[in-house]
mmCIF file of C-alpha atoms and ligand atoms in Angstrom:
data_model
loop_
_atom_site.group_PDB
_atom_site.id
_atom_site.type_symbol
_atom_site.label_atom_id
_atom_site.label_comp_id
_atom_site.label_asym_id
_atom_site.label_seq_id
_atom_site.Cartn_x
_atom_site.Cartn_y
_atom_site.Cartn_z
ATOM 1 C CA MET A 1 -0.333 0.173 0.065
ATOM 2 C CA ILE A 2 1.490 3.429 -1.183
ATOM 3 C CA LYS A 3 0.790 6.372 1.359
ATOM 4 C CA ILE A 4 -0.475 9.521 -0.616
ATOM 5 C CA VAL A 5 -0.091 12.735 1.419
ATOM 6 C CA GLU A 6 -2.962 15.171 -0.487
ATOM 7 C CA VAL A 7 -1.496 18.500 -0.278
ATOM 8 C CA GLY A 8 -3.896 20.162 -2.733
ATOM 9 C CA PRO A 9 -5.991 22.516 0.443
ATOM 10 C CA ARG A 10 -2.651 23.997 0.942
ATOM 11 C CA ASP A 11 0.436 23.837 -1.301
ATOM 12 C CA GLY A 12 -2.425 23.771 -3.829
ATOM 13 C CA LEU A 13 -3.972 27.084 -2.618
ATOM 14 C CA GLN A 14 -1.687 28.735 -1.114
ATOM 15 C CA ASN A 15 -0.388 30.489 -4.752
ATOM 16 C CA GLU A 16 -4.113 31.172 -6.115
ATOM 17 C CA LYS A 17 -4.706 35.183 -6.718
ATOM 18 C CA ARG A 18 -8.579 34.175 -6.019
ATOM 19 C CA ILE A 19 -9.330 33.727 -2.441
ATOM 20 C CA LEU A 20 -11.661 30.780 -2.150
ATOM 21 C CA SER A 21 -14.401 30.987 0.832
ATOM 22 C CA THR A 22 -13.541 28.732 3.638
ATOM 23 C CA GLU A 23 -16.916 26.920 3.116
ATOM 24 C CA ASP A 24 -15.728 25.756 -0.889
ATOM 25 C CA LYS A 25 -12.184 24.741 1.087
ATOM 26 C CA PHE A 26 -14.144 22.682 3.360
ATOM 27 C CA ALA A 27 -16.503 21.404 0.368
ATOM 28 C CA PHE A 28 -12.821 20.727 -1.110
ATOM 29 C CA ILE A 29 -11.480 18.829 1.620
ATOM 30 C CA ASN A 30 -14.614 16.823 2.570
ATOM 31 C CA LYS A 31 -14.782 15.524 -1.097
ATOM 32 C CA LEU A 32 -10.794 14.585 -0.707
ATOM 33 C CA VAL A 33 -11.810 12.583 2.582
ATOM 34 C CA ASP A 34 -14.737 11.004 1.024
ATOM 35 C CA ALA A 35 -12.002 9.798 -1.944
ATOM 36 C CA GLY A 36 -10.364 7.992 0.899
ATOM 37 C CA LEU A 37 -7.555 10.333 0.992
ATOM 38 C CA LYS A 38 -6.602 9.265 4.713
ATOM 39 C CA THR A 39 -3.749 12.371 5.023
ATOM 40 C CA VAL A 40 -4.960 16.020 3.691
ATOM 41 C CA GLU A 41 -2.736 18.811 4.662
ATOM 42 C CA VAL A 42 -5.642 21.302 5.458
ATOM 43 C CA THR A 43 -3.611 24.752 5.467
ATOM 44 C CA SER A 44 -1.123 26.819 6.995
ATOM 45 C CA PHE A 45 -0.813 28.804 10.297
ATOM 46 C CA VAL A 46 1.665 31.559 8.191
ATOM 47 C CA LYS A 47 1.390 35.463 8.514
ATOM 48 C CA PRO A 48 -1.387 36.172 6.703
ATOM 49 C CA PRO A 49 -0.088 39.160 4.319
ATOM 50 C CA ALA A 50 2.624 36.298 2.877
ATOM 51 C CA ILE A 51 0.080 34.043 1.861
ATOM 52 C CA PRO A 52 -3.416 35.850 1.801
ATOM 53 C CA GLN A 53 -4.951 32.462 0.623
ATOM 54 C CA MET A 54 -4.206 31.117 3.894
ATOM 55 C CA SER A 55 -5.909 33.698 6.204
ATOM 56 C CA ASP A 56 -8.737 31.678 7.070
ATOM 57 C CA SER A 57 -6.605 28.823 8.497
ATOM 58 C CA SER A 58 -8.093 28.746 11.919
ATOM 59 C CA GLU A 59 -11.934 29.194 11.013
ATOM 60 C CA LEU A 60 -11.375 26.192 8.488
ATOM 61 C CA PHE A 61 -9.305 23.733 10.705
ATOM 62 C CA GLN A 62 -12.286 24.292 12.986
ATOM 63 C CA LYS A 63 -14.970 23.328 10.491
ATOM 64 C CA VAL A 64 -12.802 20.560 9.261
ATOM 65 C CA SER A 65 -12.504 19.122 13.060
ATOM 66 C CA ALA A 66 -15.770 19.539 13.658
ATOM 67 C CA HIS A 67 -17.082 17.730 10.513
ATOM 68 C CA LEU A 68 -14.271 15.334 9.622
ATOM 69 C CA LYS A 69 -12.445 14.845 12.682
ATOM 70 C CA ASP A 70 -11.759 11.029 13.008
ATOM 71 C CA LYS A 71 -11.893 10.363 9.271
ATOM 72 C CA ALA A 72 -8.653 11.410 8.887
ATOM 73 C CA ASN A 73 -5.145 12.745 9.312
ATOM 74 C CA PHE A 74 -5.147 16.743 8.954
ATOM 75 C CA PRO A 75 -1.805 18.075 9.260
ATOM 76 C CA CYS A 76 -0.990 21.966 8.848
ATOM 77 C CA LEU A 77 1.943 23.916 7.746
ATOM 78 C CA VAL A 78 3.541 25.965 10.914
ATOM 79 C CA PRO A 79 6.525 27.991 10.523
ATOM 80 C CA ASN A 80 7.256 29.809 13.908
ATOM 81 C CA VAL A 81 5.887 29.545 17.651
ATOM 82 C CA LYS A 82 3.154 32.254 16.703
ATOM 83 C CA GLY A 83 1.863 29.898 14.301
ATOM 84 C CA TYR A 84 2.254 26.561 16.604
ATOM 85 C CA GLU A 85 0.334 28.217 19.161
ATOM 86 C CA THR A 86 -2.664 29.486 17.416
ATOM 87 C CA ALA A 87 -2.563 25.813 15.693
ATOM 88 C CA LYS A 88 -2.075 23.856 18.829
ATOM 89 C CA SER A 89 -5.082 25.898 20.671
ATOM 90 C CA ILE A 90 -7.728 24.950 18.078
ATOM 91 C CA GLY A 91 -6.480 21.572 18.496
ATOM 92 C CA VAL A 92 -4.361 20.663 15.432
ATOM 93 C CA LYS A 93 -2.830 17.596 16.077
ATOM 94 C CA GLU A 94 -0.040 17.040 13.967
ATOM 95 C CA ILE A 95 1.831 19.825 12.307
ATOM 96 C CA ALA A 96 4.574 20.348 9.146
ATOM 97 C CA LEU A 97 7.398 21.978 9.906
ATOM 98 C CA PHE A 98 9.656 23.336 6.998
ATOM 99 C CA SER A 99 12.862 24.503 5.846
ATOM 100 C CA ALA A 100 15.245 24.181 2.594
ATOM 101 C CA THR A 101 18.593 23.126 1.605
ATOM 102 C CA SER A 102 19.258 26.607 0.245
ATOM 103 C CA ASN A 103 19.508 29.845 2.375
ATOM 104 C CA SER A 104 18.552 32.195 -0.767
ATOM 105 C CA PHE A 105 15.301 30.211 -1.193
ATOM 106 C CA THR A 106 14.663 29.992 3.096
ATOM 107 C CA GLN A 107 15.306 33.915 3.092
ATOM 108 C CA LYS A 108 12.941 35.029 0.706
ATOM 109 C CA ASN A 109 9.948 32.023 1.753
ATOM 110 C CA ILE A 110 10.477 32.887 5.477
ATOM 111 C CA ASN A 111 12.967 35.532 6.308
ATOM 112 C CA ALA A 112 15.849 33.188 7.824
ATOM 113 C CA SER A 113 18.378 31.552 6.890
ATOM 114 C CA VAL A 114 18.296 27.861 7.137
ATOM 115 C CA ASP A 115 19.927 27.769 10.424
ATOM 116 C CA GLU A 116 17.742 30.455 11.766
ATOM 117 C CA SER A 117 14.952 28.439 10.542
ATOM 118 C CA PHE A 118 16.011 25.465 12.301
ATOM 119 C CA MET A 119 16.738 27.830 15.823
ATOM 120 C CA ARG A 120 12.849 28.610 15.174
ATOM 121 C CA MET A 121 11.898 24.898 14.542
ATOM 122 C CA LYS A 122 13.642 23.861 17.553
ATOM 123 C CA GLU A 123 11.743 26.090 19.957
ATOM 124 C CA VAL A 124 8.344 24.812 17.922
ATOM 125 C CA ALA A 125 9.371 21.032 18.225
ATOM 126 C CA ASP A 126 10.289 21.115 21.904
ATOM 127 C CA LEU A 127 6.847 22.622 22.425
ATOM 128 C CA ALA A 128 5.257 19.948 20.298
ATOM 129 C CA LYS A 129 6.935 17.196 21.711
ATOM 130 C CA LYS A 130 5.369 18.198 25.264
ATOM 131 C CA ASP A 131 2.265 18.634 24.031
ATOM 132 C CA GLY A 132 2.208 15.253 22.276
ATOM 133 C CA ILE A 133 1.549 16.517 18.809
ATOM 134 C CA LYS A 134 3.069 14.879 15.485
ATOM 135 C CA MET A 135 5.549 16.234 13.548
ATOM 136 C CA ARG A 136 6.665 16.172 9.851
ATOM 137 C CA GLY A 137 9.386 17.935 8.112
ATOM 138 C CA TYR A 138 9.680 19.390 4.668
ATOM 139 C CA ILE A 139 12.804 20.090 2.979
ATOM 140 C CA SER A 140 12.382 22.662 -0.174
ATOM 141 C CA THR A 141 14.916 23.082 -2.899
ATOM 142 C CA ALA A 142 16.225 19.383 -2.440
ATOM 143 C CA PHE A 143 17.440 19.122 -6.146
ATOM 144 C CA GLY A 144 17.378 22.736 -7.221
ATOM 145 C CA CYS A 145 16.834 26.131 -6.047
ATOM 146 C CA PRO A 146 15.251 28.889 -8.064
ATOM 147 C CA TYR A 147 18.237 31.303 -6.841
ATOM 148 C CA GLU A 148 20.991 28.793 -6.233
ATOM 149 C CA GLY A 149 20.415 26.514 -8.875
ATOM 150 C CA VAL A 150 21.268 22.771 -8.943
ATOM 151 C CA MET A 151 21.867 21.903 -4.820
ATOM 152 C CA GLY A 152 24.329 19.110 -3.723
ATOM 153 C CA VAL A 153 22.880 15.874 -2.041
ATOM 154 C CA ASP A 154 25.673 17.048 1.012
ATOM 155 C CA LYS A 155 23.328 19.697 1.730
ATOM 156 C CA LEU A 156 19.909 17.598 1.335
ATOM 157 C CA ILE A 157 21.783 14.874 3.961
ATOM 158 C CA ASP A 158 22.843 17.337 6.489
ATOM 159 C CA VAL A 159 19.207 19.178 6.425
ATOM 160 C CA ALA A 160 17.364 15.752 6.325
ATOM 161 C CA ARG A 161 19.535 14.433 9.765
ATOM 162 C CA ARG A 162 18.805 18.151 11.529
ATOM 163 C CA PHE A 163 15.011 17.292 10.833
ATOM 164 C CA LEU A 164 15.180 13.878 12.352
ATOM 165 C CA ASP A 165 17.150 15.715 15.307
ATOM 166 C CA LEU A 166 13.689 17.687 16.077
ATOM 167 C CA GLY A 167 11.913 14.783 16.188
ATOM 168 C CA VAL A 168 9.955 14.324 13.059
ATOM 169 C CA TYR A 169 8.477 10.890 11.916
ATOM 170 C CA GLU A 170 8.879 11.448 8.353
ATOM 171 C CA ILE A 171 10.543 13.841 5.908
ATOM 172 C CA SER A 172 9.075 14.960 2.906
ATOM 173 C CA VAL A 173 11.744 15.465 0.350
ATOM 174 C CA GLY A 174 10.872 18.552 -2.090
ATOM 175 C CA ASP A 175 11.442 19.395 -5.765
ATOM 176 C CA THR A 176 9.954 22.649 -5.264
ATOM 177 C CA ILE A 177 10.330 23.914 -9.156
ATOM 178 C CA GLY A 178 10.533 20.755 -10.464
ATOM 179 C CA VAL A 179 13.855 20.462 -11.983
ATOM 180 C CA ALA A 180 14.461 16.992 -10.588
ATOM 181 C CA THR A 181 15.474 14.261 -12.906
ATOM 182 C CA PRO A 182 15.168 10.539 -12.494
ATOM 183 C CA ARG A 183 19.113 10.044 -12.482
ATOM 184 C CA GLN A 184 19.575 12.840 -10.195
ATOM 185 C CA VAL A 185 16.882 11.705 -7.842
ATOM 186 C CA SER A 186 17.915 7.943 -8.057
ATOM 187 C CA SER A 187 21.396 8.934 -6.882
ATOM 188 C CA TYR A 188 20.304 11.344 -4.443
ATOM 189 C CA LEU A 189 18.330 8.853 -2.901
ATOM 190 C CA LYS A 190 20.517 6.370 -2.447
ATOM 191 C CA ASP A 191 23.076 8.246 -0.579
ATOM 192 C CA LEU A 192 19.947 9.796 1.698
ATOM 193 C CA ILE A 193 18.533 6.364 2.247
ATOM 194 C CA SER A 194 22.014 4.993 3.604
ATOM 195 C CA GLU A 195 22.056 7.815 5.876
ATOM 196 C CA VAL A 196 18.184 8.039 7.219
ATOM 197 C CA GLY A 197 16.362 5.192 5.575
ATOM 198 C CA ALA A 198 13.792 4.893 3.054
ATOM 199 C CA SER A 199 11.160 4.598 5.769
ATOM 200 C CA ARG A 200 11.497 7.715 7.091
ATOM 201 C CA LEU A 201 11.080 9.405 3.758
ATOM 202 C CA ALA A 202 8.448 10.852 1.203
ATOM 203 C CA MET A 203 8.590 12.605 -1.819
ATOM 204 C CA HIS A 204 6.866 15.780 -2.638
ATOM 205 C CA PHE A 205 7.371 16.420 -6.585
ATOM 206 C CA HIS A 206 6.252 19.486 -8.344
ATOM 207 C CA ASP A 207 5.639 18.498 -12.093
ATOM 208 C CA THR A 208 6.681 22.070 -13.738
ATOM 209 C CA ARG A 209 8.964 20.302 -16.089
ATOM 210 C CA GLY A 210 6.931 16.935 -16.713
ATOM 211 C CA MET A 211 9.500 14.632 -14.825
ATOM 212 C CA ALA A 212 7.333 14.192 -11.650
ATOM 213 C CA LEU A 213 5.838 10.563 -12.598
ATOM 214 C CA SER A 214 9.448 9.308 -13.786
ATOM 215 C CA ASN A 215 10.849 10.803 -10.718
ATOM 216 C CA ILE A 216 8.138 8.851 -8.852
ATOM 217 C CA LEU A 217 8.755 5.816 -10.394
ATOM 218 C CA VAL A 218 12.472 5.914 -9.828
ATOM 219 C CA SER A 219 11.648 6.588 -6.193
ATOM 220 C CA LEU A 220 9.645 3.272 -5.991
ATOM 221 C CA GLU A 221 12.426 1.243 -7.154
ATOM 222 C CA GLN A 222 14.092 2.809 -4.076
ATOM 223 C CA ASN A 223 11.273 1.628 -1.639
ATOM 224 C CA ILE A 224 10.039 5.008 -1.201
ATOM 225 C CA SER A 225 5.635 4.334 -0.147
ATOM 226 C CA VAL A 226 5.114 8.029 0.789
ATOM 227 C CA PHE A 227 4.177 10.479 -2.103
ATOM 228 C CA ASP A 228 2.622 14.057 -1.833
ATOM 229 C CA SER A 229 0.481 15.459 -4.860
ATOM 230 C CA SER A 230 -2.563 17.556 -5.244
ATOM 231 C CA ALA A 231 -5.646 16.995 -7.036
ATOM 232 C CA GLY A 232 -5.945 17.954 -10.608
ATOM 233 C CA GLY A 233 -2.436 19.060 -9.871
ATOM 234 C CA ILE A 234 -2.979 22.543 -8.636
ATOM 235 C CA GLY A 235 -0.306 24.625 -6.655
ATOM 236 C CA GLY A 236 2.786 26.544 -6.708
ATOM 237 C CA CYS A 237 5.081 28.009 -4.711
ATOM 238 C CA PRO A 238 4.887 31.973 -3.949
ATOM 239 C CA TYR A 239 8.611 32.245 -3.523
ATOM 240 C CA ALA A 240 9.865 30.192 -6.381
ATOM 241 C CA LYS A 241 8.863 32.354 -9.682
ATOM 242 C CA GLY A 242 7.283 29.999 -12.518
ATOM 243 C CA ALA A 243 6.926 26.809 -10.316
ATOM 244 C CA THR A 244 3.662 25.073 -10.879
ATOM 245 C CA GLY A 245 1.699 22.562 -9.422
ATOM 246 C CA ASN A 246 2.189 19.541 -7.289
ATOM 247 C CA VAL A 247 2.031 16.371 -9.215
ATOM 248 C CA ALA A 248 -1.568 15.547 -9.737
ATOM 249 C CA THR A 249 -2.961 12.941 -7.554
ATOM 250 C CA GLU A 250 -4.828 11.426 -10.472
ATOM 251 C CA ASP A 251 -1.354 11.223 -12.462
ATOM 252 C CA VAL A 252 0.101 9.310 -9.321
ATOM 253 C CA TRP A 253 -3.084 7.183 -8.812
ATOM 254 C CA TYR A 254 -2.864 6.234 -12.542
ATOM 255 C CA LEU A 255 0.778 5.058 -12.377
ATOM 256 C CA LEU A 256 0.625 3.237 -9.228
ATOM 257 C CA GLN A 257 -2.290 1.304 -10.202
ATOM 258 C CA SER A 258 -0.585 0.415 -13.610
ATOM 259 C CA GLN A 259 2.336 -1.089 -11.447
ATOM 260 C CA GLY A 260 -0.136 -3.051 -9.521
ATOM 261 C CA LEU A 261 0.163 -0.622 -6.503
ATOM 262 C CA LYS A 262 -2.827 -0.045 -4.024
ATOM 263 C CA THR A 263 -3.777 3.839 -2.628
ATOM 264 C CA GLY A 264 -7.235 3.235 -1.176
ATOM 265 C CA ILE A 265 -8.251 6.182 -3.196
ATOM 266 C CA ASP A 266 -11.814 6.401 -5.107
ATOM 267 C CA PHE A 267 -10.987 7.323 -8.253
ATOM 268 C CA GLU A 268 -14.230 8.842 -9.656
ATOM 269 C CA LYS A 269 -14.476 10.371 -6.006
ATOM 270 C CA LEU A 270 -11.327 11.970 -6.774
ATOM 271 C CA VAL A 271 -12.156 13.267 -9.992
ATOM 272 C CA GLU A 272 -14.764 14.949 -8.322
ATOM 273 C CA ALA A 273 -12.909 16.918 -5.547
ATOM 274 C CA SER A 274 -10.526 18.002 -8.630
ATOM 275 C CA THR A 275 -13.251 19.388 -10.788
ATOM 276 C CA PHE A 276 -14.936 20.552 -7.978
ATOM 277 C CA ILE A 277 -12.063 23.041 -7.080
ATOM 278 C CA LEU A 278 -10.557 23.482 -10.553
ATOM 279 C CA GLY A 279 -14.360 25.037 -11.415
ATOM 280 C CA LYS A 280 -13.877 27.043 -8.206
ATOM 281 C CA LEU A 281 -10.603 28.346 -9.539
ATOM 282 C CA GLU A 282 -12.047 28.846 -13.061
ATOM 283 C CA LYS A 283 -8.845 26.619 -14.346
ATOM 284 C CA THR A 284 -8.202 24.166 -16.414
ATOM 285 C CA THR A 285 -5.925 20.989 -15.279
ATOM 286 C CA GLU A 286 -2.246 20.446 -15.974
ATOM 287 C CA SER A 287 -2.598 16.568 -15.475
ATOM 288 C CA LYS A 288 -2.556 14.862 -18.824
ATOM 289 C CA PHE A 289 -4.339 12.260 -17.283
ATOM 290 C CA LEU A 290 -7.092 13.536 -15.940
ATOM 291 C CA ARG A 291 -7.356 15.868 -18.836
ATOM 292 C CA ALA A 292 -7.917 12.365 -20.834
ATOM 293 C CA TYR A 293 -10.222 10.875 -18.875
ATOM 294 C CA LEU A 294 -12.402 14.054 -18.324
ATOM 295 C CA ASN A 295 -12.253 14.130 -22.206
ATOM 296 C CA THR A 296 -12.846 10.851 -23.001
ATOM 297 C CA GLY A 297 -14.868 9.464 -20.241
ATOM 298 C CA ARG A 298 -12.346 6.656 -20.012
ATOM 299 C CA ILE A 299 -9.261 5.567 -17.789
HETATM 300 P P1 HMG B 301 8.723 37.957 9.697
HETATM 301 O O1 HMG B 301 7.800 38.964 8.950
HETATM 302 O O2 HMG B 301 10.082 37.909 9.788
HETATM 303 O O3 HMG B 301 7.735 37.723 11.286
HETATM 304 O O4 HMG B 301 7.851 36.470 8.882
HETATM 305 P P2 HMG B 301 8.115 38.401 12.281
HETATM 306 O O5 HMG B 301 8.389 37.211 13.375
HETATM 307 O O6 HMG B 301 9.120 39.637 12.104
HETATM 308 O O7 HMG B 301 6.379 39.228 12.387
HETATM 309 C C1 HMG B 301 6.190 40.141 11.984
HETATM 310 C C2 HMG B 301 4.800 40.184 11.628
HETATM 311 O O8 HMG B 301 4.085 38.748 11.343
HETATM 312 C C3 HMG B 301 3.871 40.232 13.242
HETATM 313 O O9 HMG B 301 2.693 41.262 13.232
HETATM 314 C C4 HMG B 301 4.174 38.920 13.470
HETATM 315 O O10 HMG B 301 2.872 38.930 14.673
HETATM 316 C C5 HMG B 301 3.557 38.153 12.264
HETATM 317 P P3 HMG B 301 2.762 42.639 13.736
HETATM 318 O O11 HMG B 301 3.588 42.972 14.931
HETATM 319 O O12 HMG B 301 3.537 43.313 12.463
HETATM 320 O O13 HMG B 301 1.201 43.335 13.029
HETATM 321 N N1 HMG B 301 3.536 36.751 12.151
HETATM 322 C C6 HMG B 301 2.480 36.061 12.195
HETATM 323 N N2 HMG B 301 0.871 36.107 12.098
HETATM 324 C C7 HMG B 301 0.354 34.837 11.833
HETATM 325 N N3 HMG B 301 1.166 33.860 11.971
HETATM 326 C C8 HMG B 301 2.332 33.595 11.970
HETATM 327 C C9 HMG B 301 3.166 34.605 12.497
HETATM 328 N N4 HMG B 301 4.280 35.016 12.384
HETATM 329 C C10 HMG B 301 4.460 36.328 12.318
HETATM 330 N N5 HMG B 301 2.854 32.399 12.193
HETATM 331 C C11 HMG B 301 6.974 34.268 8.631
HETATM 332 C C12 HMG B 301 8.228 35.417 8.751
HETATM 333 C C13 HMG B 301 7.823 32.882 8.628
HETATM 334 C C14 HMG B 301 5.930 34.250 9.623
HETATM 335 C C15 HMG B 301 6.855 34.814 7.406
HETATM 336 O O14 HMG B 301 7.728 35.007 6.573
HETATM 337 C C16 HMG B 301 5.702 33.458 6.872
HETATM 338 O O15 HMG B 301 4.625 33.445 7.083
HETATM 339 N N6 HMG B 301 6.347 32.709 5.722
HETATM 340 C C17 HMG B 301 5.451 31.754 4.912
HETATM 341 C C18 HMG B 301 5.920 31.359 3.376
HETATM 342 C C19 HMG B 301 5.149 30.584 3.015
HETATM 343 O O16 HMG B 301 4.015 30.013 3.826
HETATM 344 N N7 HMG B 301 5.560 29.659 2.353
HETATM 345 C C20 HMG B 301 5.010 28.640 1.430
HETATM 346 C C21 HMG B 301 5.113 27.810 2.331
HETATM 347 S S1 HMG B 301 6.438 26.272 1.953
HETATM 348 C C22 HMG B 301 6.008 25.477 0.636
HETATM 349 O O17 HMG B 301 5.479 25.588 -0.183
HETATM 350 C C23 HMG B 301 7.230 24.531 0.205
HETATM 351 C C24 HMG B 301 6.705 23.332 0.214
HETATM 352 O O18 HMG B 301 5.496 22.955 -0.592
HETATM 353 C C25 HMG B 301 7.853 22.223 -0.188
HETATM 354 C C26 HMG B 301 8.241 22.122 -1.374
HETATM 355 O O19 HMG B 301 7.277 22.161 -2.645
HETATM 356 O O20 HMG B 301 9.213 22.722 -1.696
HETATM 357 C C27 HMG B 301 6.168 22.812 1.831
HETATM 358 MG MG1 MG B 302 5.080 22.148 -2.198
#
């Protein structure tokens, strides 16, 4: 069984200029849960002017908690103690911490160097451990950075180790701007796995250059069994110009089922969730597979 971490409501929506209502975001999450997704990243508790789309995080999480509580895990992104305190006060049970391999990227993204980001996250992690809140860690720019170019594997291993020291249960390795290639992923994973083991790793591919599925395939070959994706392929990072969406959950589903791997996802219901949110955004999907399915009605 492969675990899909659905990041559409957070990574998918954070870069969208059109601000959706909390009701529409909740309806999207409800449909994703109905489609069988067991981990849905709901929102982020960041500075509202930085990411206006996430300004309703408290209201949205409370709605999700009230109606969908035990149906799935609902992690939320947290950048600092302020975000953590808000998340904790409304009952968030799992947080996602985030940093990167590149100082230039963290400076733009969170106004901190990588070292400073770990100092901030240590404060959060200490509180989370005391409060019994689970932690996941994201490493952005793992393969390449929009400001520094190709990033070496030594940086990735160093940041991964630092995340494990914080006490995260899983590290999501992010190809923020979709530049990774199968050969690079294969080589970096081999080194990273020998340091931290495959069972602690998830892969987070953006599909900017159409390499995400190939990269997932080589990750599967190295026993990775957790992948982040967004319904309909929505998404992007506001601090990585030109970065497009996460690999579409539909694409991942199609690849995995063709490999005989199960995800627990009800495909028709997933498409309902994606078409709903794409409609609200007045967008068409970037996913070739979803487009083909919508055009032909056949898988
Ligand atoms: P800062 O301006 O350095 O923060 O921002 P500050 O501590 O100096 O505070 C400035 C003001 O912000 C203060 O308010 C704080 O209270 C407020 P004022 O006194 O001026 O009224 N503030 C907050 N308000 C609400 N919630 C908070 C919070 N913190 C401070 N948590 C900060 C630093 C990190 C807060 C900011 O840069 C930020 O919010 N950045 C978030 C950027 C972001 O969300 N990026 C996208 C997510 S990462 C991503 O997408 C990559 C990923 O998908 C993996 C991949 O693909 O690579 C995960
Ligand atoms: Mg991302």
